[in-house]
CSV table of C-alpha atoms and ligand atoms in Angstrom, one decimal:
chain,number,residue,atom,x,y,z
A,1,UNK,CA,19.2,-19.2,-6.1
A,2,UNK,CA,18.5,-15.8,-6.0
A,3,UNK,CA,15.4,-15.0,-3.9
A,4,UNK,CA,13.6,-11.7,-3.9
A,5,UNK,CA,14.0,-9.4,-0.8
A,6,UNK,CA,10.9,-8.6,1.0
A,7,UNK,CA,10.2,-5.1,3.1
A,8,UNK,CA,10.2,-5.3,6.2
A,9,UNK,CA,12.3,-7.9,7.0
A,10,UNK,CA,11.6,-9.7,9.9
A,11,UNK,CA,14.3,-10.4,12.4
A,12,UNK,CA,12.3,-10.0,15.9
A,13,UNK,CA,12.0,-14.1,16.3
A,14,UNK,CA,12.7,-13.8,19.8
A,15,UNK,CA,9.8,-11.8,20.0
A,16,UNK,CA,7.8,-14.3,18.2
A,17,UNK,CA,7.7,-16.4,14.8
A,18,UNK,CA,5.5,-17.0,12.1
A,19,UNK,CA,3.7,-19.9,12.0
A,20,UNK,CA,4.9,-22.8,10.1
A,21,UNK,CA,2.7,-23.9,6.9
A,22,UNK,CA,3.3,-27.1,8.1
A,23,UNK,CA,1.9,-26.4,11.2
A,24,UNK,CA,-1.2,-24.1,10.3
A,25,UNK,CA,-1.7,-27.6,8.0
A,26,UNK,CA,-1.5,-29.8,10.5
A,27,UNK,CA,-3.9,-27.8,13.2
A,28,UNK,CA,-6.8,-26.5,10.8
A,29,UNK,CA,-9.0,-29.7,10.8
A,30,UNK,CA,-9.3,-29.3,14.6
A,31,UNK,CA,-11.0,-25.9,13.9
A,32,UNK,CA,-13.3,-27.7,11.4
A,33,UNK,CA,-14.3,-31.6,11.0
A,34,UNK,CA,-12.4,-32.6,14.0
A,35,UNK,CA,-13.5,-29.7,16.2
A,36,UNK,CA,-14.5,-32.3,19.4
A,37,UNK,CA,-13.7,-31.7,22.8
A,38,UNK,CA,-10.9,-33.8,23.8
A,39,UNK,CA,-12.9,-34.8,27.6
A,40,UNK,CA,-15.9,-36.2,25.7
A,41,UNK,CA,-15.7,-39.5,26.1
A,42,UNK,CA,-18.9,-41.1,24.9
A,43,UNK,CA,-18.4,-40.4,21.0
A,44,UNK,CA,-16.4,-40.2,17.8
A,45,UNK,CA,-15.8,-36.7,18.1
A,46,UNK,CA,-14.3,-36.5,21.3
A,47,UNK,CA,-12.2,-39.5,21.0
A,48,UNK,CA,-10.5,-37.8,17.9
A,49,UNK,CA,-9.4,-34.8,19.8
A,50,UNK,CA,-8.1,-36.5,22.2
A,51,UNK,CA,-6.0,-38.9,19.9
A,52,UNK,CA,-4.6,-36.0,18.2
A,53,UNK,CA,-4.1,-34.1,22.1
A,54,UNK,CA,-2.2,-37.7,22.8
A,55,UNK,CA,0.1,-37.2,19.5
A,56,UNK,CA,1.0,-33.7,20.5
A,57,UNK,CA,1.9,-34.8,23.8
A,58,UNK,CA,4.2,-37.0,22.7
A,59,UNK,CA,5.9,-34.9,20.0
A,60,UNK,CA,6.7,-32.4,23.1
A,61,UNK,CA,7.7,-34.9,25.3
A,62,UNK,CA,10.2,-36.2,22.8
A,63,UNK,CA,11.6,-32.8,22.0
A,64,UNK,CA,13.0,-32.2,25.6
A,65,UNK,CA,13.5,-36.2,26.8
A,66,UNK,CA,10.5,-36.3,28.7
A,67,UNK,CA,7.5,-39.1,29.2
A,68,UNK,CA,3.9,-37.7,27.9
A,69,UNK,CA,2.2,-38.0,31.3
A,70,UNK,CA,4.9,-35.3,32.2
A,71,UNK,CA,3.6,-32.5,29.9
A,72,UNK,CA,1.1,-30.0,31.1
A,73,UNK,CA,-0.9,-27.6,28.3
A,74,UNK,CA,-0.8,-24.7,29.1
A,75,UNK,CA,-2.4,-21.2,27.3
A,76,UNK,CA,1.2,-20.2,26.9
A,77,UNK,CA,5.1,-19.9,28.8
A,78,UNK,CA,3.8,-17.1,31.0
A,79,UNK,CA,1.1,-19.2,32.4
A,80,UNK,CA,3.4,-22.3,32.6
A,81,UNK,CA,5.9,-20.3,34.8
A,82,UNK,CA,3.2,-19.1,37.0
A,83,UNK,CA,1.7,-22.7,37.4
A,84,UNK,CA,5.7,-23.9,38.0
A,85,UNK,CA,6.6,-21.6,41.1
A,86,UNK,CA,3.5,-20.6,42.2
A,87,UNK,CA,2.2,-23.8,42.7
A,88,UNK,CA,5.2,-25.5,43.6
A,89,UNK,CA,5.9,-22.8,46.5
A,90,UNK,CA,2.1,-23.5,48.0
A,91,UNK,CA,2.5,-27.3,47.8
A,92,UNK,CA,5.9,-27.5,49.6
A,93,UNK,CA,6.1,-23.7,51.5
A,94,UNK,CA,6.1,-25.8,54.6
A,95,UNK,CA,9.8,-27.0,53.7
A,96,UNK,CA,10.8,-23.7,53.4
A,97,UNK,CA,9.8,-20.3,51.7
A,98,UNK,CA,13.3,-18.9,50.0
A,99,UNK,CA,13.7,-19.2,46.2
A,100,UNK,CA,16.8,-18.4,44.2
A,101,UNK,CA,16.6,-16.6,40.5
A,102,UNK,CA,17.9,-14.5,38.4
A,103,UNK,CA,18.0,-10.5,37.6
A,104,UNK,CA,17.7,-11.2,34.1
A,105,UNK,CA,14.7,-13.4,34.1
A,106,UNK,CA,11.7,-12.6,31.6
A,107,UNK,CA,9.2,-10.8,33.3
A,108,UNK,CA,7.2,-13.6,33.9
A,109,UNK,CA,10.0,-15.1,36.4
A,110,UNK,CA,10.6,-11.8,37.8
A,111,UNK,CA,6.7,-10.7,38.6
A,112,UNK,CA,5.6,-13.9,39.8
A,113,UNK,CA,8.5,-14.0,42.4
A,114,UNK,CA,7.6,-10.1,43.2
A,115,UNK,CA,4.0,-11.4,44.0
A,116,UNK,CA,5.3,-14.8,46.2
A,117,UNK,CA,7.5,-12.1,48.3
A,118,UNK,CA,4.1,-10.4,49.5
A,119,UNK,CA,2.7,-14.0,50.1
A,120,UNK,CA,6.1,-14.6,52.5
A,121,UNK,CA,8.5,-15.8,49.7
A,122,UNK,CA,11.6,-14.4,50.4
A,123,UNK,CA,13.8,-14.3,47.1
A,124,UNK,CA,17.4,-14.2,46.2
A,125,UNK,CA,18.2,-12.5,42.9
A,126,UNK,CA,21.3,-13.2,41.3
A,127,UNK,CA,23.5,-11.0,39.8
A,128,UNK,CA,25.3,-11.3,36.4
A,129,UNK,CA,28.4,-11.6,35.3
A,130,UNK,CA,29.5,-8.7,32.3
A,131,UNK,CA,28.5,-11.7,29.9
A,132,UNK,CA,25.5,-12.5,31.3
A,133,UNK,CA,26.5,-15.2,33.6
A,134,UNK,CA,25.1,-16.6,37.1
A,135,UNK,CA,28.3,-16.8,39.2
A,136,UNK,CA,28.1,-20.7,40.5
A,137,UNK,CA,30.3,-19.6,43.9
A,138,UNK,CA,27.2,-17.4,44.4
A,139,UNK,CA,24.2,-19.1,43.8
A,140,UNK,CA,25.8,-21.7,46.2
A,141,UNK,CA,25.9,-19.1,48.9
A,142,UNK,CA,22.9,-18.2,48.4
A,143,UNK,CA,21.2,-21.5,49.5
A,144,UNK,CA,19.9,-21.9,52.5
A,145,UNK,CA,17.8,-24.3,54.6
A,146,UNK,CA,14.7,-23.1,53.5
A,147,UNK,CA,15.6,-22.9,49.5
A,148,UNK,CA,12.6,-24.7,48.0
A,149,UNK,CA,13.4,-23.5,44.2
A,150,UNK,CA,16.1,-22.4,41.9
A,151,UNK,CA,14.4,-20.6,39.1
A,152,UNK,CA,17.0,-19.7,36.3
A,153,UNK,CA,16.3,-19.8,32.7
A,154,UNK,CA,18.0,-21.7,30.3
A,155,UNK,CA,19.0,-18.9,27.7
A,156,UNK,CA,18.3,-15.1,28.2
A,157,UNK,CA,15.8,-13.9,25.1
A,158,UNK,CA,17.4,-10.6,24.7
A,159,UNK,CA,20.8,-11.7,24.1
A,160,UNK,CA,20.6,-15.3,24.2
A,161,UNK,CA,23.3,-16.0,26.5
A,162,UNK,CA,22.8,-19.6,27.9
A,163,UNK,CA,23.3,-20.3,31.5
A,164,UNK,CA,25.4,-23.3,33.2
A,165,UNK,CA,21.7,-25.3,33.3
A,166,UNK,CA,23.8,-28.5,33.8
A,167,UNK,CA,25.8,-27.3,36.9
A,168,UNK,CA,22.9,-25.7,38.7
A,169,UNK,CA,21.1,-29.3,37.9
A,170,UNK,CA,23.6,-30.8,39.8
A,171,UNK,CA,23.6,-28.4,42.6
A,172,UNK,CA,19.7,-28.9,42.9
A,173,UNK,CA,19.8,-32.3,43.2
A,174,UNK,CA,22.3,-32.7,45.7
A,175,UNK,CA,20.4,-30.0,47.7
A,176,UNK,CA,16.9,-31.6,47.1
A,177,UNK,CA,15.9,-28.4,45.8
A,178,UNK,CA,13.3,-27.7,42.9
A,179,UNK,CA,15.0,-27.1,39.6
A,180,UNK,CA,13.1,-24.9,37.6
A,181,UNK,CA,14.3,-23.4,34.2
A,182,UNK,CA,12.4,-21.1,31.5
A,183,UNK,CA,13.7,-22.4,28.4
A,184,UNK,CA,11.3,-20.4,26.2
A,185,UNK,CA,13.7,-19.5,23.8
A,186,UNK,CA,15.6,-22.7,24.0
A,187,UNK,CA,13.6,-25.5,23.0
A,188,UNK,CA,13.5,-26.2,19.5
A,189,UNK,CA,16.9,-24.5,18.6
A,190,UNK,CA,19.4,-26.5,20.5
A,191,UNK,CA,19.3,-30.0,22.1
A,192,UNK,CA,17.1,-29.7,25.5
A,193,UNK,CA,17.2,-32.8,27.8
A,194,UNK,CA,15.8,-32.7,31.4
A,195,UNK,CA,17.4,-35.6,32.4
A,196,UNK,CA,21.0,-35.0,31.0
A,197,UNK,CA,20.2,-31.4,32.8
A,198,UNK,CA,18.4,-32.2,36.3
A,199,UNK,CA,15.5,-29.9,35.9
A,200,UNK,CA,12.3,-30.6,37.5
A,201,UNK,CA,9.7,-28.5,36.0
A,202,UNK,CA,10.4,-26.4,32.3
A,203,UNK,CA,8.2,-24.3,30.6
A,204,UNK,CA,8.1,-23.8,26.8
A,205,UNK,CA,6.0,-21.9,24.0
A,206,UNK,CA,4.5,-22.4,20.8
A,207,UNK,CA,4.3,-18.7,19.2
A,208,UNK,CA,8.4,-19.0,19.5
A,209,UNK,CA,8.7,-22.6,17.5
A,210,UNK,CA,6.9,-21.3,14.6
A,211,UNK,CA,3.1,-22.5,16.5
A,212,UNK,CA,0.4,-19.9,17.1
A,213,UNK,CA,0.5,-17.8,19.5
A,214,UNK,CA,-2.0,-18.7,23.2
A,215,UNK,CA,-0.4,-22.4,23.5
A,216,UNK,CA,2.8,-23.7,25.6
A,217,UNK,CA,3.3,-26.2,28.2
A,218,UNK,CA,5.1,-27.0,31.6
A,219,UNK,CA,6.9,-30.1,32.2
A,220,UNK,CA,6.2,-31.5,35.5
A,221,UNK,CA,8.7,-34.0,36.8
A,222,UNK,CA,7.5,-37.5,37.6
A,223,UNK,CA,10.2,-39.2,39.6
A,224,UNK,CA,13.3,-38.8,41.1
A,225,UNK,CA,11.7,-36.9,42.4
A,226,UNK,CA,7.9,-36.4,42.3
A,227,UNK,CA,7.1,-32.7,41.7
A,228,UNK,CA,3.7,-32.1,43.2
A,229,UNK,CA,2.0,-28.6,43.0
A,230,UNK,CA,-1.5,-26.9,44.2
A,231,UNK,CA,-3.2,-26.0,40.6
A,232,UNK,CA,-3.9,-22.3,40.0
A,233,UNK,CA,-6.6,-22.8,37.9
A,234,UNK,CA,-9.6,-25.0,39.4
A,235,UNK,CA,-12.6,-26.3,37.3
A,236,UNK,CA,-12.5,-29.6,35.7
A,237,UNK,CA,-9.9,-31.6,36.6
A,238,UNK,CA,-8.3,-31.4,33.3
A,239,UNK,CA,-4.4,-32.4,32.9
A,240,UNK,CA,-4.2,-34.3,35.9
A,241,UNK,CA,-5.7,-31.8,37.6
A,242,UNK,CA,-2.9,-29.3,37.2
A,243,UNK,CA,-4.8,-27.0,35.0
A,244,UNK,CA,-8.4,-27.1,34.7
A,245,UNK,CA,-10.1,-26.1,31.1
A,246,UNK,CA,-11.3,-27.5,28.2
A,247,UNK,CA,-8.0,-28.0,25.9
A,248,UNK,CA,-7.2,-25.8,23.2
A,249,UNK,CA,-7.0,-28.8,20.5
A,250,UNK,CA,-5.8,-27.3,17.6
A,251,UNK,CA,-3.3,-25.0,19.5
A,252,UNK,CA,-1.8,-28.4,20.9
A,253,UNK,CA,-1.6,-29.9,18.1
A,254,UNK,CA,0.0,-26.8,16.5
A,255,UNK,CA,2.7,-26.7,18.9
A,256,UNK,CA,2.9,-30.7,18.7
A,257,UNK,CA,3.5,-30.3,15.5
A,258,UNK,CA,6.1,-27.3,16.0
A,259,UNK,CA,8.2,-29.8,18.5
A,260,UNK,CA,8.3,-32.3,15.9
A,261,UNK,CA,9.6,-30.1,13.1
A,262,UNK,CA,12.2,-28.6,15.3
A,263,UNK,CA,13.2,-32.0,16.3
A,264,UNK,CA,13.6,-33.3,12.7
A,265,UNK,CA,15.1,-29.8,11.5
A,266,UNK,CA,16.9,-28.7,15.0
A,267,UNK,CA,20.5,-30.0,13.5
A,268,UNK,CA,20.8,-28.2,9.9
A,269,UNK,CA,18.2,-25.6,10.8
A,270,UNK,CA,20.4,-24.4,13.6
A,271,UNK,CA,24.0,-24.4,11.8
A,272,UNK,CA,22.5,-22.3,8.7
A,273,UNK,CA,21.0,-19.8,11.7
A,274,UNK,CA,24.3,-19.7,13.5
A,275,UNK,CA,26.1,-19.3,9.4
A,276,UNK,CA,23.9,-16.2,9.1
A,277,UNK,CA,23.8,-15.0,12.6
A,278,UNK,CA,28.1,-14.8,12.3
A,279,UNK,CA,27.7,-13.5,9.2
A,280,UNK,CA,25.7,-10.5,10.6
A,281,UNK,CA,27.7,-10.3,13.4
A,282,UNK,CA,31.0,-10.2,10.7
A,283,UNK,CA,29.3,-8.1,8.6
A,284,UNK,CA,28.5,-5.2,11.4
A,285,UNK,CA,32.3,-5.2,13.2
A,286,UNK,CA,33.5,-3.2,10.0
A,287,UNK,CA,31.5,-0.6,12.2
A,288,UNK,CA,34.3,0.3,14.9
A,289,UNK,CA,32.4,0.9,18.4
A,290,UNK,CA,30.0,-1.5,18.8
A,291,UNK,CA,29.7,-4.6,21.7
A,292,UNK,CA,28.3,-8.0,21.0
A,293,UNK,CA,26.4,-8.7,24.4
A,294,UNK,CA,27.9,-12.1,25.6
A,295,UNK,CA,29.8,-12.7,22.7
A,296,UNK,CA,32.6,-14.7,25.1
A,297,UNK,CA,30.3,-17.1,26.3
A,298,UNK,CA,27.6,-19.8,25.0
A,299,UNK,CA,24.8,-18.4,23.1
A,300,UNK,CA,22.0,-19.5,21.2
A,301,UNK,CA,22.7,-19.7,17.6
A,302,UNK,CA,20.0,-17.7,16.0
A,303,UNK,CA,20.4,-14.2,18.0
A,304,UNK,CA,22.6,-11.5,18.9
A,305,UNK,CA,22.3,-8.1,20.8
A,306,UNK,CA,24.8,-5.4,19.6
A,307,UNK,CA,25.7,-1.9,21.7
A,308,UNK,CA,26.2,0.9,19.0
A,309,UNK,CA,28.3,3.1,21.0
A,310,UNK,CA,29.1,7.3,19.7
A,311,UNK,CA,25.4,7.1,18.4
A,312,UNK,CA,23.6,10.7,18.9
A,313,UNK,CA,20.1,11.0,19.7
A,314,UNK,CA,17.3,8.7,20.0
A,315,UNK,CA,16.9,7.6,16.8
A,316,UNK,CA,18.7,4.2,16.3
A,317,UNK,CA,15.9,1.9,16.7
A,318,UNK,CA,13.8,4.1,14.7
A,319,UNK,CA,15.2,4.1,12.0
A,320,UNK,CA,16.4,0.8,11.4
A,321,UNK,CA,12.6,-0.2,12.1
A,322,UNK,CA,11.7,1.7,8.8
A,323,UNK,CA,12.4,-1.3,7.4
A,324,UNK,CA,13.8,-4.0,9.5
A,325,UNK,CA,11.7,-5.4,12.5
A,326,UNK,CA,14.1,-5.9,15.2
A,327,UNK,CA,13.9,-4.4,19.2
A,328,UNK,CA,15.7,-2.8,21.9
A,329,UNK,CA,14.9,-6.2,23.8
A,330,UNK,CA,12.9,-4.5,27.0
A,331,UNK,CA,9.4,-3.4,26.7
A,332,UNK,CA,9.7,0.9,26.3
A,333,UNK,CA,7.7,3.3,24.7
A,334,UNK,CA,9.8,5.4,21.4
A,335,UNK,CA,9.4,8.6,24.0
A,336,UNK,CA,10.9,7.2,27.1
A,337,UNK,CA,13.4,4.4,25.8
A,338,UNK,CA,14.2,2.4,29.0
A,339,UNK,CA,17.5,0.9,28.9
A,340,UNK,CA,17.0,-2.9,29.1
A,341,UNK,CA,17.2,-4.1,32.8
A,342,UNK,CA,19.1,-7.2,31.3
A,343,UNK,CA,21.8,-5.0,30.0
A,344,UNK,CA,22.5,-3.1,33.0
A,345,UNK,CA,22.6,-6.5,34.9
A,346,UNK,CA,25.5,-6.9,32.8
A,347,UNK,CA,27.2,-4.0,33.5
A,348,UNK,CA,26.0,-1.7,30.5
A,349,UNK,CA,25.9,1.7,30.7
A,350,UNK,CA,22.5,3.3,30.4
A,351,UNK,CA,23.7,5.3,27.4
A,352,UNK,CA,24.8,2.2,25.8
A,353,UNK,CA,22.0,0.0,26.3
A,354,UNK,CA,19.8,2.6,25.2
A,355,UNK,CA,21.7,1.9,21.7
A,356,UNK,CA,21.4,-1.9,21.9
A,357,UNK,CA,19.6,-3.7,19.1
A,358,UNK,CA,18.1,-7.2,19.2
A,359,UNK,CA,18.5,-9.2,15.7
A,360,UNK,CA,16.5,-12.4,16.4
A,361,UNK,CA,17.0,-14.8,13.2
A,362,UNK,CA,14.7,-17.4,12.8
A,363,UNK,CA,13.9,-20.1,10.1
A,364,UNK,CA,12.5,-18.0,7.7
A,365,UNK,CA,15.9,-15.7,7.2
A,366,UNK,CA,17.9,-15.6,4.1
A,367,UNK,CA,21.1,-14.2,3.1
A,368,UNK,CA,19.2,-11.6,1.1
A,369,UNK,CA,17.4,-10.4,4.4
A,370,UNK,CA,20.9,-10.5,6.1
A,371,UNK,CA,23.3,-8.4,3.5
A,372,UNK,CA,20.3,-5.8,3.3
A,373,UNK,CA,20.6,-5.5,7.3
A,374,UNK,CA,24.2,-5.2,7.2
A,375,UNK,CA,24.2,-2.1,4.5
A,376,UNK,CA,21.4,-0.6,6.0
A,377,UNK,CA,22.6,-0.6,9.8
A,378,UNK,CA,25.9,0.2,8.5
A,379,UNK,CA,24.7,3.6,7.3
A,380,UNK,CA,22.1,4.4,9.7
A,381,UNK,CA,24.9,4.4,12.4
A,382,UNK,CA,27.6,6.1,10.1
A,383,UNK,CA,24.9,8.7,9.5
A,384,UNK,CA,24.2,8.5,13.4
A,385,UNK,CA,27.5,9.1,14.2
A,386,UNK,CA,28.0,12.4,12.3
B,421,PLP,C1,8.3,-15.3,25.3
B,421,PLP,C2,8.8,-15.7,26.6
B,421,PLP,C3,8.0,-15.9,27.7
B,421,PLP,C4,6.5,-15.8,27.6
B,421,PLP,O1,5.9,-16.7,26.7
B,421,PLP,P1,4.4,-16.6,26.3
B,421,PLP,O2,4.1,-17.9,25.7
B,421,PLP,O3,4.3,-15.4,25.4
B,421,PLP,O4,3.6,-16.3,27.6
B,421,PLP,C5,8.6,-16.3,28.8
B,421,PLP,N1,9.9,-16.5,29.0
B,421,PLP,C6,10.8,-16.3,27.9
B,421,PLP,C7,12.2,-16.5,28.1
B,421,PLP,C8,10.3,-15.9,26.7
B,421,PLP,O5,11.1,-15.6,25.7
């Protein structure tokens, strides 16, 4: 069935999604008729919040093989992450005060550590292999008595190279060091297990599994072993204490909702994502000159990030925004392009990762969108080239 191509296209998923009707359906009563507060425990009202806040919880739990009492709401990933190693290095920063990461964290990784190591965190970055890789031999150097977490995300979001999650798991454990992994981009599109994987505390996002934007959660390990932190907000005691606020009912049950969707659709949605995704990537080699960022290594199916080399001037980006939403993957401003510090962690040249394009597919793609991106990229750089 032929469907009718629509301008601009969207292909800036990673960026965010739209949400899903099924999920603006699902959270609208809770603006409305059911608009209780889910800590009001003497009436109707209340008590339907917080059956439909229970619901949610376990639709997120299920998603990534946690238990519900596990799952903290938070207003978002960036909050969660911030919750995960700042309060984990207060509560055990008497064991020790070095954390591992990664160079090619999301900002929100990156920032938080930058702000620990003026609090007396001393941090280890990691570098990157030229497909995006932590080198294993490394981050086991790197550890040291006083490592109380290993921070590394699960998939990168500009190029969504996937990291050996399992392996550092392992390492963790036998350690007795904190496993923490951003898996923002992750969850939703291919199987996440925190058991199978050894990770302590996770965050995760609504606005990027087709929920509203201003909701997300951090999964807080229960046992084997206990992770404990010091809240970083303080108020009323809400989620065990761990972030204080009244909840945001229907954004929970919006990204409930989402988790449950993705669970039931995770399987075909990701193979016809990955189809399309490979048929972009096909479609775009014809070009001669251009570099599929971690194209030798595990990725997640619905992304790729492609260097356009022999491309003169500034203009890529530009012009393929005309009509097709899609980014250089690092925050810049059209005067000043910065080349993406998650490139150059990989060992692309500035030139060339000034030319790099993020295609984010997402659920809501169709061939149409992706045969129109391949003849229009195809002569934006022919004409580029010149
Ligand atoms: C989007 C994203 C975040 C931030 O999530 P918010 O919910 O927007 O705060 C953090 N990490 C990764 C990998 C992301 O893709």
């Amino acid at each position: 069935m032929q469907q009718q191509l629509q301008l601009p296209i969207y292909l800036d998923n990673n960026a965010t999604t739209p949400v899903d009707p099924e999920v603006l359906q699902a959270m609208l009563p809770y603006f409305t008729r059911h608009f209780g507060n889910a800590a009001s425990r003497n009436h109707s009202f209340g008590w339907i919040a917080e059956e439909a806040v229970n619901i949610a919880r376990e639709q997120t739990a299920s998603l990534i093989g946690a238990s519900t009492d596990e799952i903290i709401f938070t207003s978002g990933a960036t909050e969660a992450v911030n919750l995960a190693i700042k309060g984990a290095f207060e509560m055990y920063s008497s064991r020790g005060k070095h954390i591992i990461t990664c160079a090619t964290e999301h900002k929100a990784v990156l920032d938080t550590c930058k702000h620990l190591e003026k609090r007396g965190a001393t941090v280890t970055y990691l570098p990157v292999d030229e497909s995006g890789i932590i080198n294993l031999k490394i981050l086991e150097k790197s550890i040291q008595k006083d490592t109380l977490l290993i921070a590394v995300m699960f998939a990168n979001n500009e190029t969504g190279v996937i990291q050996p999650i399992e392996t550092i798991g392992k390492i963790a454990k036998e350690r007795g060091i904190l496993f923490f992994s951003d898996a923002t981009q992750v969850v939703g599109k291919i199987p996440v297990n925190v058991e199978k994987y050894g990770i302590d505390l996770l965050c995760l996002s609504a606005h990027k599994i087709y929920g509203p934007k201003g909701s997300g959660a951090l999964y807080v390990r229960r046992k084997d072993p206990r992770v404990r932190l010091i809240p970083q907000t303080d108020g009323g005691g809400h989620e065990k204490g761990m972030r204080s606020g009244t909840l945001n009912v229907p954004g929970i049950v919006a990204l409930g909702k989402a988790c449950e969707i993705c669970k039931r659709k995770m399987d075909t949605e990701a193979l016809h994502i990955n189809t399309l995704r490979n048929k972009l990537e096909a479609g775009l080699t014809t070009l001669q000159h251009i570099y599929i960022n971690g194209a030798n290594t595990q990725r997640l199916p619905n992304v790729t990030n492609i260097s356009f080399d022999q491309i003169k001037g500034n203009g890529l980006l530009t012009e393929i925004s005309k009509t097709i939403a899609v980014s250089s993957g690092s925050a810049c401003t059209s005067a000043n392009p910065e080349p993406s510090y998650v490139l150059k962690a990989m060992g692309v040249s500035n030139e060339l990762a000034k030319n790099s394009i993020r295609f984010g597919l997402g659920r809501f793609t169709t061939e149409e969108d992706i045969a129109y991106t391949i003849d229009t990229v195809t002569q934006i750089v022919a004409s580029l080239r010149k």
